[in-house]
Tab-separated table of C-alpha atoms in Angstrom:
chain	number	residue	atom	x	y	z
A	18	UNK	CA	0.000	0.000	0.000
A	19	UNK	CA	1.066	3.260	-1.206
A	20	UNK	CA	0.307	6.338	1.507
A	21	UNK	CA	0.343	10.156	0.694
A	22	UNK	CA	1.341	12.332	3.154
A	23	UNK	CA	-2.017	13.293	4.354
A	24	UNK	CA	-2.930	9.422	4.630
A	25	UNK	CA	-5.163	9.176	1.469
A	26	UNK	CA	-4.504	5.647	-0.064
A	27	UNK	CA	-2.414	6.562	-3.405
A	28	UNK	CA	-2.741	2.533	-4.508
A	29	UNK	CA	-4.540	-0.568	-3.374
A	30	UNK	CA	-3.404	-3.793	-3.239
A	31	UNK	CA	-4.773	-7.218	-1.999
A	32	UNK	CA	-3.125	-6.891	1.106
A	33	UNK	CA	-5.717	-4.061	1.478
A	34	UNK	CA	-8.122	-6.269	1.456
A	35	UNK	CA	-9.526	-7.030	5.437
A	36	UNK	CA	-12.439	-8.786	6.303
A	37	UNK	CA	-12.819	-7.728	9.716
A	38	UNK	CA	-13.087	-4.296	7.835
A	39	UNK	CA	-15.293	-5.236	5.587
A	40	UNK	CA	-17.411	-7.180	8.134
A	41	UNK	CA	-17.441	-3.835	10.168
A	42	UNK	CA	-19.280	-2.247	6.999
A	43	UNK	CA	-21.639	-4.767	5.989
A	44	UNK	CA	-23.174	-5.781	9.346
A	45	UNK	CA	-24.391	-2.180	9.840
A	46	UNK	CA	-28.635	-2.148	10.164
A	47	UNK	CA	-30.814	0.240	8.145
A	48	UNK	CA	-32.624	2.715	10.226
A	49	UNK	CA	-35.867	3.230	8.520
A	50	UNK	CA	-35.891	6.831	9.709
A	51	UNK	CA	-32.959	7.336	7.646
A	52	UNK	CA	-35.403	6.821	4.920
A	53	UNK	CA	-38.445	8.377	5.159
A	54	UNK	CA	-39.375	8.150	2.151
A	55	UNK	CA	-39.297	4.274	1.762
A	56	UNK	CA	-42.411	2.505	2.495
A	57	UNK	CA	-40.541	-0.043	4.568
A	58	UNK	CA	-37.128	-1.774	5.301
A	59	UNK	CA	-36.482	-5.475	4.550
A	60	UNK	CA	-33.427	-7.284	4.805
A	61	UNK	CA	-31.675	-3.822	5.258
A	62	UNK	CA	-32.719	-2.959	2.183
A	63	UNK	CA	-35.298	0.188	1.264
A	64	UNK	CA	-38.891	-0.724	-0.451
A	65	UNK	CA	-40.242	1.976	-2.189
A	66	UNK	CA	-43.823	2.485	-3.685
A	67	UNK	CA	-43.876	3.076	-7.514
A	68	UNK	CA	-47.314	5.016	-7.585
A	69	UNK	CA	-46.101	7.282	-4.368
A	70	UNK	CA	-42.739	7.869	-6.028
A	71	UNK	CA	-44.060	9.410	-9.312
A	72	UNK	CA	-46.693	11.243	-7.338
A	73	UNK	CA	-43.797	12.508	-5.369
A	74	UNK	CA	-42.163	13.559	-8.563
A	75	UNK	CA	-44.969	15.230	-10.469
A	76	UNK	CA	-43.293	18.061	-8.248
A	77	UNK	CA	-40.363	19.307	-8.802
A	78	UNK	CA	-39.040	20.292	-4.947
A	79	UNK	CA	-40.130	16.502	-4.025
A	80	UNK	CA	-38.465	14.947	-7.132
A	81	UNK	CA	-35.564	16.489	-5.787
A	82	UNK	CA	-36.517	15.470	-2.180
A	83	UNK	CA	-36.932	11.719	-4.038
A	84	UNK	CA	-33.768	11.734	-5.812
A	85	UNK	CA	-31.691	13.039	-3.007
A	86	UNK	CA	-32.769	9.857	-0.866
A	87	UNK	CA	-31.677	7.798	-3.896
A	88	UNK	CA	-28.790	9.452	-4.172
A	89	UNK	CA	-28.448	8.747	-0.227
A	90	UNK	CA	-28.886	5.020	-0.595
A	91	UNK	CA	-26.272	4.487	-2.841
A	92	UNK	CA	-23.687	6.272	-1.508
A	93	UNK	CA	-23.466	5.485	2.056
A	94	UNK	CA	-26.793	3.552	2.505
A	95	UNK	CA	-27.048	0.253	1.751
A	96	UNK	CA	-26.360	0.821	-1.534
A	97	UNK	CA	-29.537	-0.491	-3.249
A	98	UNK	CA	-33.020	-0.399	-3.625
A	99	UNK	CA	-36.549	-2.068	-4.654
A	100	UNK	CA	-39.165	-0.361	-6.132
A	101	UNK	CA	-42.393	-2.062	-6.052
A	102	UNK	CA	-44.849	-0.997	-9.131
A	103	UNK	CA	-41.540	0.196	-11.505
A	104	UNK	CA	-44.290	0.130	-13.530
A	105	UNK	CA	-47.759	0.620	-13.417
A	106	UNK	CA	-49.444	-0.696	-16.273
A	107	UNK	CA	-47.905	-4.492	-16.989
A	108	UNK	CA	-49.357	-4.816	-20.233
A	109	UNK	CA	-46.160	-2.543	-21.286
A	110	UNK	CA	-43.789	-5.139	-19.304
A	111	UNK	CA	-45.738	-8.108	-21.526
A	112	UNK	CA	-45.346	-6.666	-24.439
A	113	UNK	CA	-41.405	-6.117	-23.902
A	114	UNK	CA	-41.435	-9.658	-22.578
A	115	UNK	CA	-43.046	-11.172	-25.915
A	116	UNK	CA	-40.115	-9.088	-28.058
A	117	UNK	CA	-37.320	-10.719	-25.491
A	118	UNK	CA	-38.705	-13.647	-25.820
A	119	UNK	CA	-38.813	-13.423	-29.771
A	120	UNK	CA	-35.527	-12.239	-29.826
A	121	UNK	CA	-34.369	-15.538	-27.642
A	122	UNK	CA	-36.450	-17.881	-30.016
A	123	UNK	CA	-34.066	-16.253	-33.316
A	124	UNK	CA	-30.949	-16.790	-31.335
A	125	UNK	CA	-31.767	-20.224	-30.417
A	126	UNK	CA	-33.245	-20.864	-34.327
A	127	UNK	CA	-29.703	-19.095	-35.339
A	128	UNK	CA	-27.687	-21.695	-33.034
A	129	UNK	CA	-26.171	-18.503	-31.209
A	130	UNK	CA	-25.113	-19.596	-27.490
A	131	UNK	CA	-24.547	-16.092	-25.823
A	132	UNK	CA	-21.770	-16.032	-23.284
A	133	UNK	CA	-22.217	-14.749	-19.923
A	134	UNK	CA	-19.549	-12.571	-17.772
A	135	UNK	CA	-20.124	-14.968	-14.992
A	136	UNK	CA	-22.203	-18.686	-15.751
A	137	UNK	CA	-21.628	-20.679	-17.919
A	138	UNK	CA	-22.090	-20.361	-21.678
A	139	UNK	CA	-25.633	-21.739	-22.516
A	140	UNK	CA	-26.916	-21.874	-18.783
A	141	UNK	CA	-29.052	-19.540	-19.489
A	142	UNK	CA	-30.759	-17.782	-22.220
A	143	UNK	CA	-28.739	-14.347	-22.895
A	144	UNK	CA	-29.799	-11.442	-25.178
A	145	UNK	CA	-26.876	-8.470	-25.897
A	146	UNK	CA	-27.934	-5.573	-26.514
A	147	UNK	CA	-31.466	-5.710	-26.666
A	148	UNK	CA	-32.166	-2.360	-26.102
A	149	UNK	CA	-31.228	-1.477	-30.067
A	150	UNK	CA	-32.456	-4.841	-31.039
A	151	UNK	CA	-36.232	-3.955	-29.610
A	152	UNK	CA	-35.708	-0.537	-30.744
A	153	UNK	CA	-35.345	-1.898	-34.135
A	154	UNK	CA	-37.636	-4.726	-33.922
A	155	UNK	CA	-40.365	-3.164	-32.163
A	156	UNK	CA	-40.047	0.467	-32.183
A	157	UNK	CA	-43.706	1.126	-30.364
A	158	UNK	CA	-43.171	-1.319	-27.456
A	159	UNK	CA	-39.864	0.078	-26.521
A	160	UNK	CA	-41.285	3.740	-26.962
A	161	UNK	CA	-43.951	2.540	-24.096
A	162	UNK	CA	-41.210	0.478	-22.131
A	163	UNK	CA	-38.615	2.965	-22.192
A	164	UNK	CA	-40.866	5.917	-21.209
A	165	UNK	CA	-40.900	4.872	-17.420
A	166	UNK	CA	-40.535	7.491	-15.111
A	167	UNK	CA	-38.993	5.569	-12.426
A	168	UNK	CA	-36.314	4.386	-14.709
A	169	UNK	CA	-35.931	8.098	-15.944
A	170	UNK	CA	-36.343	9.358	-12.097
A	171	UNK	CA	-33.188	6.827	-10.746
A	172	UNK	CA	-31.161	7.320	-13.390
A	173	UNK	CA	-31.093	11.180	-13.365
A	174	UNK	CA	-30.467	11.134	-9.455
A	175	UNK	CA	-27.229	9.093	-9.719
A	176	UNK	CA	-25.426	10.080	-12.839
A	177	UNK	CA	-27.473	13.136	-14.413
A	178	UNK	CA	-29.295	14.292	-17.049
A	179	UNK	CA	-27.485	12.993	-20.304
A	180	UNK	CA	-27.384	9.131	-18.992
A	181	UNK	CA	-27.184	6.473	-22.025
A	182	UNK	CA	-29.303	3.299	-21.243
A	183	UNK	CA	-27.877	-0.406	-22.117
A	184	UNK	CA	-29.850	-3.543	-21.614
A	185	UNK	CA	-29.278	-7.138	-21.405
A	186	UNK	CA	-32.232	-9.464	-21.097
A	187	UNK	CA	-31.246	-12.552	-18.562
A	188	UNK	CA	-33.495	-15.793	-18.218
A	189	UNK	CA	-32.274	-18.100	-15.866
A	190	UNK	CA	-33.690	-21.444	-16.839
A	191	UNK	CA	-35.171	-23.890	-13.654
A	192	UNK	CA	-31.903	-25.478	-12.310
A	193	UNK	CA	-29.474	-22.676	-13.417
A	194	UNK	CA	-26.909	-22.120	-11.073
A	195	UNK	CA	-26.254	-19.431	-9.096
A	196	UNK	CA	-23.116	-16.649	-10.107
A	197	UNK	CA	-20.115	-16.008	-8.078
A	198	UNK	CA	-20.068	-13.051	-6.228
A	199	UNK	CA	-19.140	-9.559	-8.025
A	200	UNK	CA	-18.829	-6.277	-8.961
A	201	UNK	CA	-19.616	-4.847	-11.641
A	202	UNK	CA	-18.854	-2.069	-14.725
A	203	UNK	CA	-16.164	-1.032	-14.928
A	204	UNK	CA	-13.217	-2.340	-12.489
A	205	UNK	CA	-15.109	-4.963	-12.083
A	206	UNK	CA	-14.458	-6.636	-15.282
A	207	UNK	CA	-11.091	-6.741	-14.848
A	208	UNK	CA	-8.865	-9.273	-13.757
A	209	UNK	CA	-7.619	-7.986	-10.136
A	210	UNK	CA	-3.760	-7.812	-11.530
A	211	UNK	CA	-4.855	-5.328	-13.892
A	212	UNK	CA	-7.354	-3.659	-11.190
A	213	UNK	CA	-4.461	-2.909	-9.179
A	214	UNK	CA	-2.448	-0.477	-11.070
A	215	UNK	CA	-5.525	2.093	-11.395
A	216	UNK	CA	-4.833	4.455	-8.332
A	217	UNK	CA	-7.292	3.926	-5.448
A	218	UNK	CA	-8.672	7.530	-6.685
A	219	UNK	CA	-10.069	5.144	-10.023
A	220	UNK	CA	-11.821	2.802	-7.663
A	221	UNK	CA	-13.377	5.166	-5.811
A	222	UNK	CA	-14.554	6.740	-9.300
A	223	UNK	CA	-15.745	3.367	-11.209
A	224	UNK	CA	-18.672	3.137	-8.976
A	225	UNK	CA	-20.243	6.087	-9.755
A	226	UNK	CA	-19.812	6.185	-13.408
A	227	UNK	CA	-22.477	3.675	-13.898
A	228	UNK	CA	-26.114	2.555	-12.547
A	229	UNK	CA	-27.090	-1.166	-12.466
A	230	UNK	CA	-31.015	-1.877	-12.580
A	231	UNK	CA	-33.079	-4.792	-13.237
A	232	UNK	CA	-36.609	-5.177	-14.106
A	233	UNK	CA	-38.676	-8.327	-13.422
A	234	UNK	CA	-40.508	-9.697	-15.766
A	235	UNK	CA	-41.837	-12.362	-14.096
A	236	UNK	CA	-42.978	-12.974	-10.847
A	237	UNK	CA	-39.457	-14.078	-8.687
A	238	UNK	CA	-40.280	-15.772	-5.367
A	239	UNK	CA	-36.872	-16.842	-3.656
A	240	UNK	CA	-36.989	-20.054	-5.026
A	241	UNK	CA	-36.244	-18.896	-8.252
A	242	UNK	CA	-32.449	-17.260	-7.321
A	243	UNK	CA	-33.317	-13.739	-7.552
A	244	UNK	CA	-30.504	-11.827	-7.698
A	245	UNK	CA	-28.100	-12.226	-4.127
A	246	UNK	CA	-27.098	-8.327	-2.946
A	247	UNK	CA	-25.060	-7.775	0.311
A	248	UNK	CA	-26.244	-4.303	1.327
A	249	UNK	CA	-22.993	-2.019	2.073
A	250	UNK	CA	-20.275	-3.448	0.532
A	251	UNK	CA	-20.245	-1.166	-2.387
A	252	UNK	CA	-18.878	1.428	0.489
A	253	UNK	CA	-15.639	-0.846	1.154
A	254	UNK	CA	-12.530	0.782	-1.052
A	255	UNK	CA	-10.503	-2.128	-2.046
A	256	UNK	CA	-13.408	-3.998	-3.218
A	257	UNK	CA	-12.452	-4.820	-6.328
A	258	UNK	CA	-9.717	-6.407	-5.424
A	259	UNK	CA	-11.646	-8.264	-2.946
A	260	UNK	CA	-14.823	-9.690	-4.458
A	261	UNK	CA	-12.763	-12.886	-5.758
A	262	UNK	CA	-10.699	-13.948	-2.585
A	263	UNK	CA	-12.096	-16.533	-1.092
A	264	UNK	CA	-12.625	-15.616	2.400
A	265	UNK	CA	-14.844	-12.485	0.797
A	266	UNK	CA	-16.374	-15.255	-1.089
A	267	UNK	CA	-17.337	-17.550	1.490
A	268	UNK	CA	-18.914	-14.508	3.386
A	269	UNK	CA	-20.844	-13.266	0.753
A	270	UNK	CA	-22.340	-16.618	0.152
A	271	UNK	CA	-23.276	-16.759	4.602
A	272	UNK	CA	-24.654	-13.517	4.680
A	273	UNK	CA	-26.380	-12.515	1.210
A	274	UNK	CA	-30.012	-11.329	1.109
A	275	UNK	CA	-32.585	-12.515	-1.560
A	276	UNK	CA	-36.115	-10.184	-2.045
A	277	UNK	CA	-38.915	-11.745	-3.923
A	278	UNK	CA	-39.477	-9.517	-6.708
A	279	UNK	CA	-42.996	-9.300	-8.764
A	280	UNK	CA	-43.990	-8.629	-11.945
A	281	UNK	CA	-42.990	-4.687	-12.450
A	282	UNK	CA	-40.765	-4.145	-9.511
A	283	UNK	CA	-37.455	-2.715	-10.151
A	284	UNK	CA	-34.346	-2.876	-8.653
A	285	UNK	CA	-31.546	-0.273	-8.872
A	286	UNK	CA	-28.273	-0.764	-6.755
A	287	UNK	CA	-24.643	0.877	-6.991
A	288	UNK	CA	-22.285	-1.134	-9.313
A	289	UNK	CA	-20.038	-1.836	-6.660
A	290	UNK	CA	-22.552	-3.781	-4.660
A	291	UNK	CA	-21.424	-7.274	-4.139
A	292	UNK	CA	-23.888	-9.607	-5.965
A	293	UNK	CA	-24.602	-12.532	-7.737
A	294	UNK	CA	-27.627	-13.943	-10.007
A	295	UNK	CA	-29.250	-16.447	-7.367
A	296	UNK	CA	-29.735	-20.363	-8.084
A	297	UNK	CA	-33.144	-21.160	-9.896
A	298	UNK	CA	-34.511	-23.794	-7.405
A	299	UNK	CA	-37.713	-23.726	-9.397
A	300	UNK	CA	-39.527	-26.823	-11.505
A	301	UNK	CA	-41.321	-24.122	-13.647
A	302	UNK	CA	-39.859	-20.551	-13.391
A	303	UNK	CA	-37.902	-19.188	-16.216
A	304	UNK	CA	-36.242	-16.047	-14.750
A	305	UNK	CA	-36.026	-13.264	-17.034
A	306	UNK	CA	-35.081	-9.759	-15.732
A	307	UNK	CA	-34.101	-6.764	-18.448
A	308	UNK	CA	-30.457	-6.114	-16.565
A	309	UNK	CA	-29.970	-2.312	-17.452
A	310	UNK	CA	-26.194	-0.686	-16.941
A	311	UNK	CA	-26.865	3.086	-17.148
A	312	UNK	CA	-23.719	4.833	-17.854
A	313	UNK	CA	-22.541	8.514	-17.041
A	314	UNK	CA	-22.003	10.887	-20.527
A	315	UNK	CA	-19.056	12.272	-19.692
A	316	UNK	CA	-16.757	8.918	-19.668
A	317	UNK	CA	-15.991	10.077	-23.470
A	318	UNK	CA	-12.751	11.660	-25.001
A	319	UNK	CA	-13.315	15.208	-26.807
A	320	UNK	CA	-12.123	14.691	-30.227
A	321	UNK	CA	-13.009	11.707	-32.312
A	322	UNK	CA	-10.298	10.002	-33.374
A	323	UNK	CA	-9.365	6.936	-35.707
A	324	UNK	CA	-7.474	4.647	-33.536
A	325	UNK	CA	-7.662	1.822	-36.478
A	326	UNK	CA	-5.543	4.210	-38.158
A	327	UNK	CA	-3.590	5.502	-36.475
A	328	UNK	CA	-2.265	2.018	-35.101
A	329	UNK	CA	-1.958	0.731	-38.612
A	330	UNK	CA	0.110	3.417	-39.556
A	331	UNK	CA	2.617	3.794	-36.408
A	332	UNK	CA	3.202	-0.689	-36.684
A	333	UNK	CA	5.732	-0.824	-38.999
A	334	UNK	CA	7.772	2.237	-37.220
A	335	UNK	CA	6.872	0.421	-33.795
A	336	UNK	CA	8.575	-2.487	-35.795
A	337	UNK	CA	12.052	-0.907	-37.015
A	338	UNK	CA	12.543	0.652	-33.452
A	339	UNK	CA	12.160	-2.547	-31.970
A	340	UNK	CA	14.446	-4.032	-34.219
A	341	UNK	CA	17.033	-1.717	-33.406
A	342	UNK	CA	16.995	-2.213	-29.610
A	343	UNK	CA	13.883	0.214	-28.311
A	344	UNK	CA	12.677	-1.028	-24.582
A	345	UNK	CA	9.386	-2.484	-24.020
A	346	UNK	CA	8.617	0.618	-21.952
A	347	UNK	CA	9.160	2.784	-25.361
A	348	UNK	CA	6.947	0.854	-27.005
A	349	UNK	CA	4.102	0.490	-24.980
A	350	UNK	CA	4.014	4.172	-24.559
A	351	UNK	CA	3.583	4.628	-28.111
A	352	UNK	CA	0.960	2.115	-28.422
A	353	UNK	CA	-0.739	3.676	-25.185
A	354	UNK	CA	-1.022	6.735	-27.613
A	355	UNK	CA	-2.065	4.980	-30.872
A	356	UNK	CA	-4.082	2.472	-30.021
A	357	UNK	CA	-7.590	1.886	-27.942
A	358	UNK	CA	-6.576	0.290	-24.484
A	359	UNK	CA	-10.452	-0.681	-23.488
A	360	UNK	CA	-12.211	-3.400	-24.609
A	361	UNK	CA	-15.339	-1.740	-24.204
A	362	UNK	CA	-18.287	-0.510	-25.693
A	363	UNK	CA	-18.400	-3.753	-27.876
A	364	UNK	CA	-20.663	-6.301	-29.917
A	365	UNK	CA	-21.000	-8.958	-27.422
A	366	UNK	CA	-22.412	-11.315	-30.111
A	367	UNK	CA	-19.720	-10.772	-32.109
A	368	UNK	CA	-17.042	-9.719	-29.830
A	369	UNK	CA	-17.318	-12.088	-26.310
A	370	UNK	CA	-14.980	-12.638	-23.682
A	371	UNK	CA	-12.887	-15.851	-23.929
A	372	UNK	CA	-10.306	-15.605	-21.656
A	373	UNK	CA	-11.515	-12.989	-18.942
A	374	UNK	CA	-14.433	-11.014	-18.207
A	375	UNK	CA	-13.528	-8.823	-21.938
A	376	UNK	CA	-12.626	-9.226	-25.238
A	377	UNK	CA	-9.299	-8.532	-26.160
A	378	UNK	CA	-8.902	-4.702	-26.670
A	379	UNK	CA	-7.323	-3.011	-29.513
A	380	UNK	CA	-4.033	-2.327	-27.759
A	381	UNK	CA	-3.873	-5.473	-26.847
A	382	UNK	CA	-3.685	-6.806	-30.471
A	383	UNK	CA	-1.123	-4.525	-31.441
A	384	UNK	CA	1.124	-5.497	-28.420
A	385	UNK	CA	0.815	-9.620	-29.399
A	386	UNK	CA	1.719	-8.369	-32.934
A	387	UNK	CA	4.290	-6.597	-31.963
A	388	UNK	CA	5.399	-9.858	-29.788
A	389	UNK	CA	5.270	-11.838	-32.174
A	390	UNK	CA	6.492	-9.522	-35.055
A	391	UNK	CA	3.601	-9.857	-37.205
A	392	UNK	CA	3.413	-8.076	-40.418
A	393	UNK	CA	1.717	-4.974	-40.820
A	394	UNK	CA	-0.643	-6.395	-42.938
A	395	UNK	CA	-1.584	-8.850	-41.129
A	396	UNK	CA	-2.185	-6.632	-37.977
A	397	UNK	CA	-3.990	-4.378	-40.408
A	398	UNK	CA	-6.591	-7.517	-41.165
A	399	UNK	CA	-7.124	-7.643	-37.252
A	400	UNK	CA	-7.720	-4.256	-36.068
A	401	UNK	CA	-10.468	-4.554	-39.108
A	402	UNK	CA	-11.725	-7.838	-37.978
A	403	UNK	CA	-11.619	-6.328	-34.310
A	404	UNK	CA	-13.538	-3.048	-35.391
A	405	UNK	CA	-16.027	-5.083	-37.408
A	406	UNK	CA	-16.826	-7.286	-34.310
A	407	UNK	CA	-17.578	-3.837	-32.114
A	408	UNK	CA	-20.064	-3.115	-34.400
A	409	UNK	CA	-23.437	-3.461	-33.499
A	410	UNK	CA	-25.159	-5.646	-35.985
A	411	UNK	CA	-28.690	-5.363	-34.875
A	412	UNK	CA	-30.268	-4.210	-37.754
């Protein structure tokens, strides 16, 4: 560990990581008056009325009085909530769930097997991107789906007026099994090697660039492995670097909480809340939730720049210096400059992870080329392969 002189963490490191620290975080109890606009408390975690929330916000001192508390929870609350009656009319939430499920029936007719960040390949039934691929499909229902003022009310609390919207759609099938504890976008799909040389400053930023939400589209009594949250843990620093050891592991798995979720509800919870899709105990119950990641619009560069390019064109000098003794140090500062370094936003049909929680990013590619002193054509064929596979192909 790496201390400035006024005892802010500079880096973290797994020897950072203490459970009796953590412990001392997690096992703190929600005081409902810290909440008073919450219906009620379960588990440590809020409940919030759908119907009194956008009654609340039809006015524009209580929407801020609403979003404040939101803002609240996630910070140094418990870091998630529930909100029963996300949306009022369910005919809009059957209607979405006959597109998912359409979408589902062309993968399966296609022989597609989407991969999953953290089950098994095939476990369940997957759909990337399906917030373009309704759009597309059916432009009406997602007009009437994505017009929910709780979504719209949640999102502009936590990250602001300009959020972008992803979605996944998620059915865990009767017997799936349950994921491993996590974290989530963005340090949390990194391997904790690569976690470690962002400055603690990073982790404490990650978690607030994005908003994780899920909406169920089904009734989800426990038996059917809602999704498993442990209520303050997004607060504990060195979390990413945590989640994976096995003593973090083993206490997620003791202490967890599960809420039965109906048809409507919503969930919304900071990324760095350690959770886990829950095992589907069911003999009937196919699980599907629409797993949104609302992201912040300001995690952009200014200028837009051909990276493709500009890597294809600096190779062959990357190349000749090599050849004439340059360091590695040299040249991975010059690919730094040239060349993408994050895997994300992607095609995730086109474009999964195979080895990791990402798909190899465009830096990445140049640096095995440059390895392995591959020509420049040949490198030039993969970073067009690679930007081909980003692509959405939706339409």
């Amino acid at each position: 560990m790496s201390v400035t002189a006024g005892g802010t963490r500079t880096w973290l490191s797994e020897s950072d990581c203490d459970l009796d620290a953590f412990r001392a975080l997690v096992e703190h109890v929600t005081d409902r008056r810290d909440y008073p606009l919450a219906d009620s408390v379960d588990r440590n975690v809020p409940f919030y009325d759908g119907d009194r929330l956008r009654s609340l916000a039809a006015n524009p001192e209580r929407r801020r009085e609403v979003q404040a508390e939101m803002v609240r929870t996630f910070t140094d609350g418990p870091g998630i909530v529930v909100i029963e009656r996300a949306f009022a009319d369910l005919e809009v939430v059957d209607r979405a769930t006959e597109v998912f499920n359409a979408l589902i029936a062309d993968q399966r007719a296609a022989g597609a097997t989407a991969g999953d960040h953290f089950a098994k390949p095939g476990a369940n039934d997957r759909v990337w991107n399906a917030l373009e691929k309704m759009a597309v499909r059916a432009p009406e229902a997602f007009a009437d789906y994505y017009a929910n003022e709780i979504i719209a009310l949640v999102s502009t609390a936590w990250l602001g007026p300009a959020y972008q919207i992803t979605s996944q759609i998620n059915v865990v099938n009767p017997g799936g099994a349950a994921q491993t504890a996590h974290r989530d976008y963005h340090l949390g799909f990194l391997s904790t090697e690569v976690a470690a040389q962002y400055p603690a400053h990073v982790h404490r930023l990650s978690r607030v660039l994005t908003l994780q939400g899920a909406v169920a589209h089904c009734d989800m009594p426990v038996e059917s492995g809602p999704t498993m949250y442990l209520p303050y843990s997004q607060e504990y620093e060195a979390g990413y670097l945590a989640f994976r050891r096995p003593e973090f592991s083993a206490y997620f798995d003791a202490h967890f909480v599960q809420m039965p979720l109906a048809k409507g509800d919503a969930v919304f919870f900071d990324p760095a809340l350690f959770h886990a899709a829950g095992h589907n105990r069911s003999a009937n119950i196919k699980r599907m939730a629409n797993l949104l990641q609302i992201s912040s619009a300001f995690g952009r560069a200014m200028e837009a720049v051909d990276r493709e390019r500009m890597a294809s064109a600096v190779f062959p000098v990357l190349l000749k210096r090599k050849a004439q003794g340059a360091g590695e140090a040299w040249l991975a500062n010059v690919v730094a400059a040239c060349a993408e370094g994050y895997a994300f936003p992607t095609n995730l049909d086109l474009d999964p992870p195979v080895h990791g929680l990402a798909p190899p990013s465009q830096a990445e590619t140049v640096r095995r080329a440059l390895r392995e002193d591959g020509s420049p054509d040949a490198l030039r064929r993969q970073l067009r392969e690679g930007a081909e596979r980003r692509e959405s192909h939706s339409r």
